[in-house]
mmCIF file of C-alpha atoms and ligand atoms in Angstrom:
data_model
loop_
_atom_site.group_PDB
_atom_site.id
_atom_site.type_symbol
_atom_site.label_atom_id
_atom_site.label_comp_id
_atom_site.label_asym_id
_atom_site.label_seq_id
_atom_site.Cartn_x
_atom_site.Cartn_y
_atom_site.Cartn_z
ATOM 1 C CA UNK U 1 0.007 0.037 -0.001
ATOM 2 C CA UNK U 2 1.290 3.495 -0.859
ATOM 3 C CA UNK U 3 1.904 5.849 2.067
ATOM 4 C CA UNK U 4 -0.372 8.437 0.539
ATOM 5 C CA UNK U 5 -3.834 6.862 0.271
ATOM 6 C CA UNK U 6 -5.716 7.219 -2.989
ATOM 7 C CA UNK U 7 -9.016 6.264 -4.529
ATOM 8 C CA UNK U 8 -8.848 4.612 -7.993
ATOM 9 C CA UNK U 9 -11.624 5.287 -10.552
ATOM 10 C CA UNK U 10 -11.866 2.997 -13.488
ATOM 11 C CA UNK U 11 -14.173 4.183 -16.243
ATOM 12 C CA UNK U 12 -15.112 6.470 -19.052
ATOM 13 C CA UNK U 13 -13.996 9.963 -19.987
ATOM 14 C CA UNK U 14 -16.120 11.651 -22.606
ATOM 15 C CA UNK U 15 -16.677 14.942 -24.256
ATOM 16 C CA UNK U 16 -20.447 15.780 -24.283
ATOM 17 C CA UNK U 17 -21.643 17.933 -27.061
ATOM 18 C CA UNK U 18 -25.135 19.256 -26.745
ATOM 19 C CA UNK U 19 -27.121 21.379 -29.268
ATOM 20 C CA UNK U 20 -30.330 23.298 -28.627
ATOM 21 C CA UNK U 21 -32.159 25.313 -31.318
ATOM 22 C CA UNK U 22 -33.647 28.691 -30.368
ATOM 23 C CA UNK U 23 -36.968 27.774 -32.088
ATOM 24 C CA UNK U 24 -38.686 24.393 -32.767
ATOM 25 C CA UNK U 25 -36.556 21.474 -33.694
ATOM 26 C CA UNK U 26 -37.229 20.778 -37.415
ATOM 27 C CA UNK U 27 -35.643 18.170 -39.626
ATOM 28 C CA UNK U 28 -33.694 18.801 -42.860
ATOM 29 C CA UNK U 29 -32.606 22.306 -41.951
ATOM 30 C CA UNK U 30 -29.753 24.144 -40.274
ATOM 31 C CA UNK U 31 -31.262 25.796 -37.221
ATOM 32 C CA UNK U 32 -29.798 28.716 -35.260
ATOM 33 C CA UNK U 33 -29.106 27.741 -31.676
ATOM 34 C CA UNK U 34 -26.397 27.008 -29.129
ATOM 35 C CA UNK U 35 -23.840 24.175 -29.037
ATOM 36 C CA UNK U 36 -22.086 23.469 -25.702
ATOM 37 C CA UNK U 37 -19.138 21.135 -25.102
ATOM 38 C CA UNK U 38 -18.652 19.852 -21.584
ATOM 39 C CA UNK U 39 -16.386 17.082 -20.177
ATOM 40 C CA UNK U 40 -18.359 14.044 -19.032
ATOM 41 C CA UNK U 41 -18.307 10.349 -18.540
ATOM 42 C CA UNK U 42 -19.592 8.863 -15.260
ATOM 43 C CA UNK U 43 -16.118 7.711 -14.163
ATOM 44 C CA UNK U 44 -14.636 11.203 -14.875
ATOM 45 C CA UNK U 45 -17.516 13.017 -13.139
ATOM 46 C CA UNK U 46 -16.925 10.846 -10.022
ATOM 47 C CA UNK U 47 -13.203 11.286 -10.134
ATOM 48 C CA UNK U 48 -13.620 15.106 -10.287
ATOM 49 C CA UNK U 49 -16.081 15.105 -7.446
ATOM 50 C CA UNK U 50 -13.884 12.989 -5.200
ATOM 51 C CA UNK U 51 -10.941 15.269 -5.896
ATOM 52 C CA UNK U 52 -13.139 18.219 -4.962
ATOM 53 C CA UNK U 53 -14.053 16.343 -1.715
ATOM 54 C CA UNK U 54 -10.333 16.367 -0.887
ATOM 55 C CA UNK U 55 -9.246 12.902 -1.927
ATOM 56 C CA UNK U 56 -6.239 11.903 -3.902
ATOM 57 C CA UNK U 57 -7.628 10.252 -7.037
ATOM 58 C CA UNK U 58 -6.057 8.186 -9.704
ATOM 59 C CA UNK U 59 -7.899 7.148 -12.838
ATOM 60 C CA UNK U 60 -7.632 4.263 -15.266
ATOM 61 C CA UNK U 61 -9.355 5.549 -18.412
ATOM 62 C CA UNK U 62 -8.789 6.092 -22.127
ATOM 63 C CA UNK U 63 -9.045 9.018 -24.537
ATOM 64 C CA UNK U 64 -8.095 9.346 -28.207
ATOM 65 C CA UNK U 65 -4.886 11.218 -29.069
ATOM 66 C CA UNK U 66 -6.977 14.100 -30.582
ATOM 67 C CA UNK U 67 -7.799 17.683 -29.484
ATOM 68 C CA UNK U 68 -10.610 16.620 -27.102
ATOM 69 C CA UNK U 69 -8.642 13.836 -25.608
ATOM 70 C CA UNK U 70 -5.585 16.006 -24.888
ATOM 71 C CA UNK U 71 -7.932 18.773 -23.511
ATOM 72 C CA UNK U 72 -9.680 16.341 -21.192
ATOM 73 C CA UNK U 73 -6.372 14.949 -19.811
ATOM 74 C CA UNK U 74 -5.045 18.400 -19.217
ATOM 75 C CA UNK U 75 -8.290 19.618 -17.548
ATOM 76 C CA UNK U 76 -8.329 16.494 -15.365
ATOM 77 C CA UNK U 77 -4.731 17.067 -14.312
ATOM 78 C CA UNK U 78 -5.539 20.697 -13.468
ATOM 79 C CA UNK U 79 -8.359 19.412 -11.201
ATOM 80 C CA UNK U 80 -5.774 17.313 -9.389
ATOM 81 C CA UNK U 81 -6.607 13.845 -10.811
ATOM 82 C CA UNK U 82 -3.553 11.615 -11.306
ATOM 83 C CA UNK U 83 -3.867 10.510 -14.972
ATOM 84 C CA UNK U 84 -0.378 9.046 -15.306
ATOM 85 C CA UNK U 85 -1.814 5.593 -16.001
ATOM 86 C CA UNK U 86 -4.531 6.858 -18.459
ATOM 87 C CA UNK U 87 -4.197 5.846 -22.064
ATOM 88 C CA UNK U 88 -4.064 8.433 -24.872
ATOM 89 C CA UNK U 89 -4.607 6.345 -27.994
ATOM 90 C CA UNK U 90 -3.541 7.035 -31.633
ATOM 91 C CA UNK U 91 -6.146 6.342 -34.254
ATOM 92 C CA UNK U 92 -9.172 6.124 -31.896
ATOM 93 C CA UNK U 93 -11.455 9.065 -31.285
ATOM 94 C CA UNK U 94 -12.111 10.337 -27.739
ATOM 95 C CA UNK U 95 -15.506 8.970 -26.620
ATOM 96 C CA UNK U 96 -18.180 11.497 -27.262
ATOM 97 C CA UNK U 97 -21.815 11.766 -26.442
ATOM 98 C CA UNK U 98 -23.610 14.027 -28.906
ATOM 99 C CA UNK U 99 -27.182 15.056 -28.176
ATOM 100 C CA UNK U 100 -29.778 17.432 -29.687
ATOM 101 C CA UNK U 101 -32.372 18.982 -27.420
ATOM 102 C CA UNK U 102 -35.562 20.692 -28.394
ATOM 103 C CA UNK U 103 -35.955 24.328 -27.432
ATOM 104 C CA UNK U 104 -37.288 23.312 -23.985
ATOM 105 C CA UNK U 105 -34.173 21.352 -23.168
ATOM 106 C CA UNK U 106 -35.553 17.842 -23.532
ATOM 107 C CA UNK U 107 -33.083 15.500 -25.301
ATOM 108 C CA UNK U 108 -34.573 14.298 -28.639
ATOM 109 C CA UNK U 109 -31.560 12.557 -30.180
ATOM 110 C CA UNK U 110 -28.321 11.228 -28.737
ATOM 111 C CA UNK U 111 -25.447 9.211 -30.168
ATOM 112 C CA UNK U 112 -22.508 7.952 -28.104
ATOM 113 C CA UNK U 113 -19.179 6.846 -29.672
ATOM 114 C CA UNK U 114 -17.437 4.911 -26.917
ATOM 115 C CA UNK U 115 -14.706 3.333 -28.920
ATOM 116 C CA UNK U 116 -11.972 4.748 -26.563
ATOM 117 C CA UNK U 117 -13.732 3.187 -23.527
ATOM 118 C CA UNK U 118 -13.693 -0.239 -25.276
ATOM 119 C CA UNK U 119 -9.920 0.027 -25.065
ATOM 120 C CA UNK U 120 -10.025 -0.093 -21.230
ATOM 121 C CA UNK U 121 -9.633 -3.795 -21.741
ATOM 122 C CA UNK U 122 -8.588 -6.763 -19.595
ATOM 123 C CA UNK U 123 -4.962 -6.490 -20.702
ATOM 124 C CA UNK U 124 -4.743 -2.782 -19.646
ATOM 125 C CA UNK U 125 -6.414 -3.679 -16.293
ATOM 126 C CA UNK U 126 -4.036 -6.558 -15.675
ATOM 127 C CA UNK U 127 -1.030 -4.311 -16.461
ATOM 128 C CA UNK U 128 -2.260 -1.924 -13.763
ATOM 129 C CA UNK U 129 -2.901 -4.611 -11.159
ATOM 130 C CA UNK U 130 -0.651 -2.868 -8.634
ATOM 131 C CA UNK U 131 -2.566 0.420 -8.970
ATOM 132 C CA UNK U 132 -5.772 -1.468 -8.116
ATOM 133 C CA UNK U 133 -4.176 -3.399 -5.248
ATOM 134 C CA UNK U 134 -2.686 -0.180 -3.715
ATOM 135 C CA UNK U 135 -6.002 1.776 -3.635
ATOM 136 C CA UNK U 136 -8.030 2.568 -0.507
ATOM 137 C CA UNK U 137 -11.117 1.946 -2.611
ATOM 138 C CA UNK U 138 -11.831 1.283 -6.236
ATOM 139 C CA UNK U 139 -14.820 2.789 -8.130
ATOM 140 C CA UNK U 140 -15.842 1.109 -11.362
ATOM 141 C CA UNK U 141 -18.301 2.327 -13.971
ATOM 142 C CA UNK U 142 -19.577 0.008 -16.671
ATOM 143 C CA UNK U 143 -17.975 1.700 -19.727
ATOM 144 C CA UNK U 144 -15.112 -0.878 -20.004
ATOM 145 C CA UNK U 145 -15.832 -4.262 -21.592
ATOM 146 C CA UNK U 146 -17.402 -6.919 -19.296
ATOM 147 C CA UNK U 147 -14.253 -9.079 -19.043
ATOM 148 C CA UNK U 148 -12.207 -6.044 -17.957
ATOM 149 C CA UNK U 149 -14.761 -5.141 -15.302
ATOM 150 C CA UNK U 150 -14.619 -8.761 -14.051
ATOM 151 C CA UNK U 151 -10.812 -8.698 -13.941
ATOM 152 C CA UNK U 152 -10.731 -5.367 -12.043
ATOM 153 C CA UNK U 153 -13.319 -6.582 -9.556
ATOM 154 C CA UNK U 154 -11.444 -9.836 -8.957
ATOM 155 C CA UNK U 155 -8.129 -8.076 -8.348
ATOM 156 C CA UNK U 156 -9.778 -5.624 -5.914
ATOM 157 C CA UNK U 157 -11.604 -8.361 -4.143
ATOM 158 C CA UNK U 158 -8.539 -10.590 -3.770
ATOM 159 C CA UNK U 159 -6.545 -7.638 -2.380
ATOM 160 C CA UNK U 160 -9.386 -6.738 0.050
ATOM 161 C CA UNK U 161 -9.866 -3.328 -1.571
ATOM 162 C CA UNK U 162 -13.505 -2.085 -1.166
ATOM 163 C CA UNK U 163 -15.212 -2.069 -4.642
ATOM 164 C CA UNK U 164 -17.842 0.560 -5.551
ATOM 165 C CA UNK U 165 -19.870 0.024 -8.697
ATOM 166 C CA UNK U 166 -22.108 2.424 -10.630
ATOM 167 C CA UNK U 167 -23.960 0.515 -13.402
ATOM 168 C CA UNK U 168 -24.413 3.813 -15.322
ATOM 169 C CA UNK U 169 -27.321 2.760 -17.628
ATOM 170 C CA UNK U 170 -29.871 0.032 -18.087
ATOM 171 C CA UNK U 171 -28.106 -1.014 -21.262
ATOM 172 C CA UNK U 172 -24.719 -1.470 -19.530
ATOM 173 C CA UNK U 173 -25.917 -2.749 -16.132
ATOM 174 C CA UNK U 174 -25.932 -6.383 -17.190
ATOM 175 C CA UNK U 175 -22.113 -6.225 -17.172
ATOM 176 C CA UNK U 176 -22.374 -5.991 -13.369
ATOM 177 C CA UNK U 177 -24.240 -9.278 -12.755
ATOM 178 C CA UNK U 178 -21.056 -11.320 -12.685
ATOM 179 C CA UNK U 179 -19.279 -9.145 -10.131
ATOM 180 C CA UNK U 180 -22.108 -8.689 -7.555
ATOM 181 C CA UNK U 181 -20.349 -11.094 -5.077
ATOM 182 C CA UNK U 182 -17.229 -8.886 -5.249
ATOM 183 C CA UNK U 183 -19.063 -5.622 -4.877
ATOM 184 C CA UNK U 184 -18.896 -3.708 -1.629
ATOM 185 C CA UNK U 185 -21.234 -0.897 -2.606
ATOM 186 C CA UNK U 186 -23.655 -0.833 -5.560
ATOM 187 C CA UNK U 187 -25.462 2.325 -6.626
ATOM 188 C CA UNK U 188 -28.012 1.464 -9.273
ATOM 189 C CA UNK U 189 -30.831 3.815 -10.345
ATOM 190 C CA UNK U 190 -34.361 2.382 -10.885
ATOM 191 C CA UNK U 191 -33.787 1.248 -14.486
ATOM 192 C CA UNK U 192 -30.394 -0.273 -13.732
ATOM 193 C CA UNK U 193 -31.908 -2.245 -10.710
ATOM 194 C CA UNK U 194 -34.670 -3.459 -12.957
ATOM 195 C CA UNK U 195 -32.122 -4.884 -15.370
ATOM 196 C CA UNK U 196 -30.091 -6.474 -12.559
ATOM 197 C CA UNK U 197 -33.174 -7.957 -10.790
ATOM 198 C CA UNK U 198 -35.048 -8.865 -13.975
ATOM 199 C CA UNK U 199 -38.418 -7.273 -12.872
ATOM 200 C CA UNK U 200 -40.015 -3.834 -12.896
ATOM 201 C CA UNK U 201 -39.855 -1.486 -9.890
ATOM 202 C CA UNK U 202 -43.247 0.171 -9.757
ATOM 203 C CA UNK U 203 -43.692 0.809 -6.075
ATOM 204 C CA UNK U 204 -41.549 1.539 -2.959
ATOM 205 C CA UNK U 205 -42.152 -2.088 -1.924
ATOM 206 C CA UNK U 206 -40.728 -3.244 -5.275
ATOM 207 C CA UNK U 207 -37.696 -1.012 -4.615
ATOM 208 C CA UNK U 208 -37.131 -2.518 -1.173
ATOM 209 C CA UNK U 209 -37.452 -6.054 -2.633
ATOM 210 C CA UNK U 210 -34.854 -5.196 -5.284
ATOM 211 C CA UNK U 211 -32.423 -4.001 -2.611
ATOM 212 C CA UNK U 212 -32.961 -7.198 -0.610
ATOM 213 C CA UNK U 213 -32.397 -9.292 -3.782
ATOM 214 C CA UNK U 214 -29.187 -7.533 -4.634
ATOM 215 C CA UNK U 215 -27.913 -8.070 -1.098
ATOM 216 C CA UNK U 216 -28.913 -11.778 -1.540
ATOM 217 C CA UNK U 217 -26.631 -11.880 -4.687
ATOM 218 C CA UNK U 218 -23.664 -10.914 -2.558
ATOM 219 C CA UNK U 219 -23.464 -7.123 -2.587
ATOM 220 C CA UNK U 220 -22.496 -5.736 0.817
ATOM 221 C CA UNK U 221 -24.310 -2.439 0.529
ATOM 222 C CA UNK U 222 -26.889 -1.157 -1.958
ATOM 223 C CA UNK U 223 -28.099 2.425 -2.524
ATOM 224 C CA UNK U 224 -31.010 2.172 -4.960
ATOM 225 C CA UNK U 225 -31.596 5.781 -6.096
ATOM 226 C CA UNK U 226 -35.074 6.691 -7.335
ATOM 227 C CA UNK U 227 -34.806 10.312 -8.675
ATOM 228 C CA UNK U 228 -36.917 12.684 -6.633
ATOM 229 C CA UNK U 229 -38.252 9.719 -4.606
ATOM 230 C CA UNK U 230 -34.759 9.547 -3.061
ATOM 231 C CA UNK U 231 -33.049 6.312 -2.017
ATOM 232 C CA UNK U 232 -33.544 2.887 -0.492
ATOM 233 C CA UNK U 233 -30.348 1.763 1.141
ATOM 234 C CA UNK U 234 -29.582 -1.655 2.626
ATOM 235 C CA UNK U 235 -26.762 -3.706 4.094
ATOM 236 C CA UNK U 236 -26.722 -7.249 5.318
ATOM 237 C CA UNK U 237 -28.201 -7.633 8.802
ATOM 238 C CA UNK U 238 -29.410 -3.996 8.958
ATOM 239 C CA UNK U 239 -32.812 -2.410 8.588
ATOM 240 C CA UNK U 240 -33.430 -0.645 5.283
ATOM 241 C CA UNK U 241 -33.058 3.095 5.133
ATOM 242 C CA UNK U 242 -35.409 5.221 3.079
ATOM 243 C CA UNK U 243 -34.745 8.903 2.490
ATOM 244 C CA UNK U 244 -36.683 11.178 0.096
ATOM 245 C CA UNK U 245 -34.918 13.280 -2.530
ATOM 246 C CA UNK U 246 -33.981 16.762 -1.405
ATOM 247 C CA UNK U 247 -33.714 19.814 -3.555
ATOM 248 C CA UNK U 248 -33.148 23.429 -2.559
ATOM 249 C CA UNK U 249 -32.556 25.169 -5.838
ATOM 250 C CA UNK U 250 -32.871 22.573 -8.596
ATOM 251 C CA UNK U 251 -31.556 23.492 -12.100
ATOM 252 C CA UNK U 252 -30.651 20.206 -13.736
ATOM 253 C CA UNK U 253 -30.635 16.688 -12.322
ATOM 254 C CA UNK U 254 -28.089 15.185 -14.663
ATOM 255 C CA UNK U 255 -25.077 14.008 -12.754
ATOM 256 C CA UNK U 256 -26.996 13.661 -9.487
ATOM 257 C CA UNK U 257 -26.306 9.982 -9.296
ATOM 258 C CA UNK U 258 -22.562 10.537 -9.822
ATOM 259 C CA UNK U 259 -22.503 13.061 -6.978
ATOM 260 C CA UNK U 260 -24.504 10.564 -4.862
ATOM 261 C CA UNK U 261 -22.078 7.726 -5.196
ATOM 262 C CA UNK U 262 -19.023 9.974 -4.733
ATOM 263 C CA UNK U 263 -20.417 11.203 -1.427
ATOM 264 C CA UNK U 264 -21.226 7.689 -0.268
ATOM 265 C CA UNK U 265 -17.634 6.724 -0.942
ATOM 266 C CA UNK U 266 -16.421 9.805 0.922
ATOM 267 C CA UNK U 267 -18.626 8.962 3.897
ATOM 268 C CA UNK U 268 -17.574 5.277 3.706
ATOM 269 C CA UNK U 269 -13.891 6.198 4.107
ATOM 270 C CA UNK U 270 -14.870 8.216 7.192
ATOM 271 C CA UNK U 271 -16.513 5.061 8.639
ATOM 272 C CA UNK U 272 -20.049 6.506 8.661
ATOM 273 C CA UNK U 273 -23.151 4.483 9.334
ATOM 274 C CA UNK U 274 -25.450 3.249 6.555
ATOM 275 C CA UNK U 275 -27.970 6.066 7.369
ATOM 276 C CA UNK U 276 -25.198 8.757 7.354
ATOM 277 C CA UNK U 277 -23.770 7.463 4.035
ATOM 278 C CA UNK U 278 -27.262 7.666 2.485
ATOM 279 C CA UNK U 279 -27.666 11.241 3.925
ATOM 280 C CA UNK U 280 -24.347 12.172 2.384
ATOM 281 C CA UNK U 281 -25.545 10.883 -0.937
ATOM 282 C CA UNK U 282 -28.842 12.771 -0.859
ATOM 283 C CA UNK U 283 -27.055 15.976 0.340
ATOM 284 C CA UNK U 284 -24.433 15.743 -2.497
ATOM 285 C CA UNK U 285 -27.133 15.060 -5.122
ATOM 286 C CA UNK U 286 -28.986 18.214 -3.973
ATOM 287 C CA UNK U 287 -25.795 20.323 -4.413
ATOM 288 C CA UNK U 288 -25.190 18.736 -7.807
ATOM 289 C CA UNK U 289 -28.657 19.759 -8.933
ATOM 290 C CA UNK U 290 -27.846 23.408 -8.536
ATOM 291 C CA UNK U 291 -25.721 23.660 -11.728
ATOM 292 C CA UNK U 292 -26.214 22.843 -15.412
ATOM 293 C CA UNK U 293 -22.836 21.075 -15.574
ATOM 294 C CA UNK U 294 -22.554 17.423 -14.582
ATOM 295 C CA UNK U 295 -20.292 18.276 -11.608
ATOM 296 C CA UNK U 296 -20.912 21.276 -9.401
ATOM 297 C CA UNK U 297 -17.555 22.894 -8.617
ATOM 298 C CA UNK U 298 -18.921 24.041 -5.183
ATOM 299 C CA UNK U 299 -19.351 20.440 -4.004
ATOM 300 C CA UNK U 300 -16.497 20.381 -1.501
ATOM 301 C CA UNK U 301 -16.203 18.483 1.840
ATOM 302 C CA UNK U 302 -17.236 21.619 3.737
ATOM 303 C CA UNK U 303 -20.247 22.326 1.548
ATOM 304 C CA UNK U 304 -21.354 18.659 1.827
ATOM 305 C CA UNK U 305 -21.019 18.766 5.581
ATOM 306 C CA UNK U 306 -23.262 21.861 5.763
ATOM 307 C CA UNK U 307 -25.811 20.332 3.438
ATOM 308 C CA UNK U 308 -25.928 17.015 5.298
ATOM 309 C CA UNK U 309 -27.307 18.902 8.323
ATOM 310 C CA UNK U 310 -30.461 19.682 6.274
ATOM 311 C CA UNK U 311 -31.128 15.941 5.537
ATOM 312 C CA UNK U 312 -33.079 14.173 8.251
HETATM 313 N N1 ATP K 1 -36.024 15.689 -9.196
HETATM 314 C C1 ATP K 1 -35.404 15.395 -8.055
HETATM 315 N N2 ATP K 1 -35.731 15.962 -6.956
HETATM 316 C C2 ATP K 1 -35.072 15.747 -5.778
HETATM 317 N N3 ATP K 1 -34.025 14.887 -5.716
HETATM 318 C C3 ATP K 1 -33.562 14.307 -6.790
HETATM 319 C C4 ATP K 1 -34.249 14.547 -8.093
HETATM 320 N N4 ATP K 1 -33.614 13.872 -9.052
HETATM 321 C C5 ATP K 1 -32.604 13.218 -8.443
HETATM 322 N N5 ATP K 1 -32.573 13.477 -7.146
HETATM 323 C C6 ATP K 1 -31.597 13.052 -6.141
HETATM 324 O O1 ATP K 1 -30.461 12.444 -6.845
HETATM 325 C C7 ATP K 1 -30.330 11.082 -6.431
HETATM 326 C C8 ATP K 1 -29.824 10.268 -7.672
HETATM 327 O O2 ATP K 1 -30.756 10.492 -8.676
HETATM 328 P P1 ATP K 1 -31.140 9.367 -9.770
HETATM 329 O O3 ATP K 1 -31.883 8.207 -9.067
HETATM 330 O O4 ATP K 1 -31.837 10.066 -10.850
HETATM 331 O O5 ATP K 1 -29.655 8.914 -10.216
HETATM 332 P P2 ATP K 1 -29.082 8.523 -11.625
HETATM 333 O O6 ATP K 1 -30.194 8.175 -12.535
HETATM 334 O O7 ATP K 1 -27.924 7.633 -11.382
HETATM 335 O O8 ATP K 1 -28.515 9.992 -11.981
HETATM 336 P P3 ATP K 1 -27.399 10.348 -13.161
HETATM 337 O O9 ATP K 1 -28.201 11.203 -14.182
HETATM 338 O O10 ATP K 1 -26.401 11.135 -12.447
HETATM 339 O O11 ATP K 1 -26.919 9.046 -13.700
HETATM 340 C C9 ATP K 1 -31.600 10.658 -5.845
HETATM 341 O O12 ATP K 1 -31.469 9.612 -4.913
HETATM 342 C C10 ATP K 1 -32.098 11.985 -5.186
HETATM 343 O O13 ATP K 1 -31.480 12.121 -3.932
HETATM 344 MG MG1 MG K 2 -26.361 7.268 -12.780
#
C-alpha cells in the first residue's frame, strides 16, 4: 500500500456535445441555436467530485490522441486527478456523447461513440494490477468491456480493496451481474436495478425487494436511487433506510447519481453508518442539482457537511 492513500476510479472519460435550437426542432434544416461542449463520462464525473471532496484520485481511463482527448487529460490534471496511468490512443477518437435537445431542453436525439472506452480492456487492467491493489477503494463504472470489469473486480476483491460500482445505464448494467459477489457498494438507479433484478420497480415495496435481492446476490451495501423519490439503502443484517430526494434550488438533475455515489464513498472512508452514508448521498445530489454542468464545482467536503445537516 502506498503511504499516501488514494481512490482509484476505473471508467469512461467523454466529451459531451449538446445542441439546442432557439426555435422548434425541425428536420432537414440548419437551425440557429447553441452548441455546448462539456467534459463528461460517469467515471470522470466521479473522479472530479472525489478530488473536490479532498481525496487523492487516480484514474484508469482512455481517450483518443486528438484535441478533445488532450484537452480532457489536461483539464483532469488541473483538477488534481492523477492520470499518469491513463491511455491516450492514436487512431481512436475520444469517446463522445452528442445530443440534440428541443428548445425546451428535452433531449430528442443522442449518439454515443464509446470506442475509446472499449480500449479499457482486460490487458490494460491486468497491467495496472498494482494500482488497483494499492488503492483505499476502487470505483468502477460500466464503460469498460465486461471481461475487464470482471478482472478489475477480482483483483480488488483478492486484495481486500472495497469495490464501488455504478452500473451507469440500463443497457450497460448487465455487465455488473457477474461481479455482484465482489461488490462492496452498488449504486443502481431504478432502471439499472430493474435490469439487474429482472423485474419492474413500480412501487416503494418493489424497490425494497430489489435492494434485498441484490444483497442476496452478494453485494455488501446497496443504494438504490429513485430520482426525486430519493433512495432505499440496505446492508446485510441491517434495517433498510429510506430517504426522500432533497432539492433546494434545482436547475438540472443530470449528474446527481454521480455526486451521490461519490459522497457515499467519501462517507464510507470516514467510517459513517449506513444512514449517514445515505444522507451524504442525498445531500451531495442536492448540491449537484444546482448547476447545469454534470459536476458542481462548489461540491467540497465543507459544503457537503453543511448540506448534510439539512437531511433528516
Ligand atoms: N427531481 C429530483 N428531486 C429531488 N432529488 C432528486 C431529483 N432527481 C434526483 N434526485 C436526487 O439524486 C439522487 C440520484 O438520482 P437518480 O436516481 O436520478 O440517479 P441517476 O439516474 O444515477 O442519475 P445520473 O443522471 O447522475 O446518472 C436521488 O437519490 C435523489 O437524492
Ligand atoms: Mg447514474
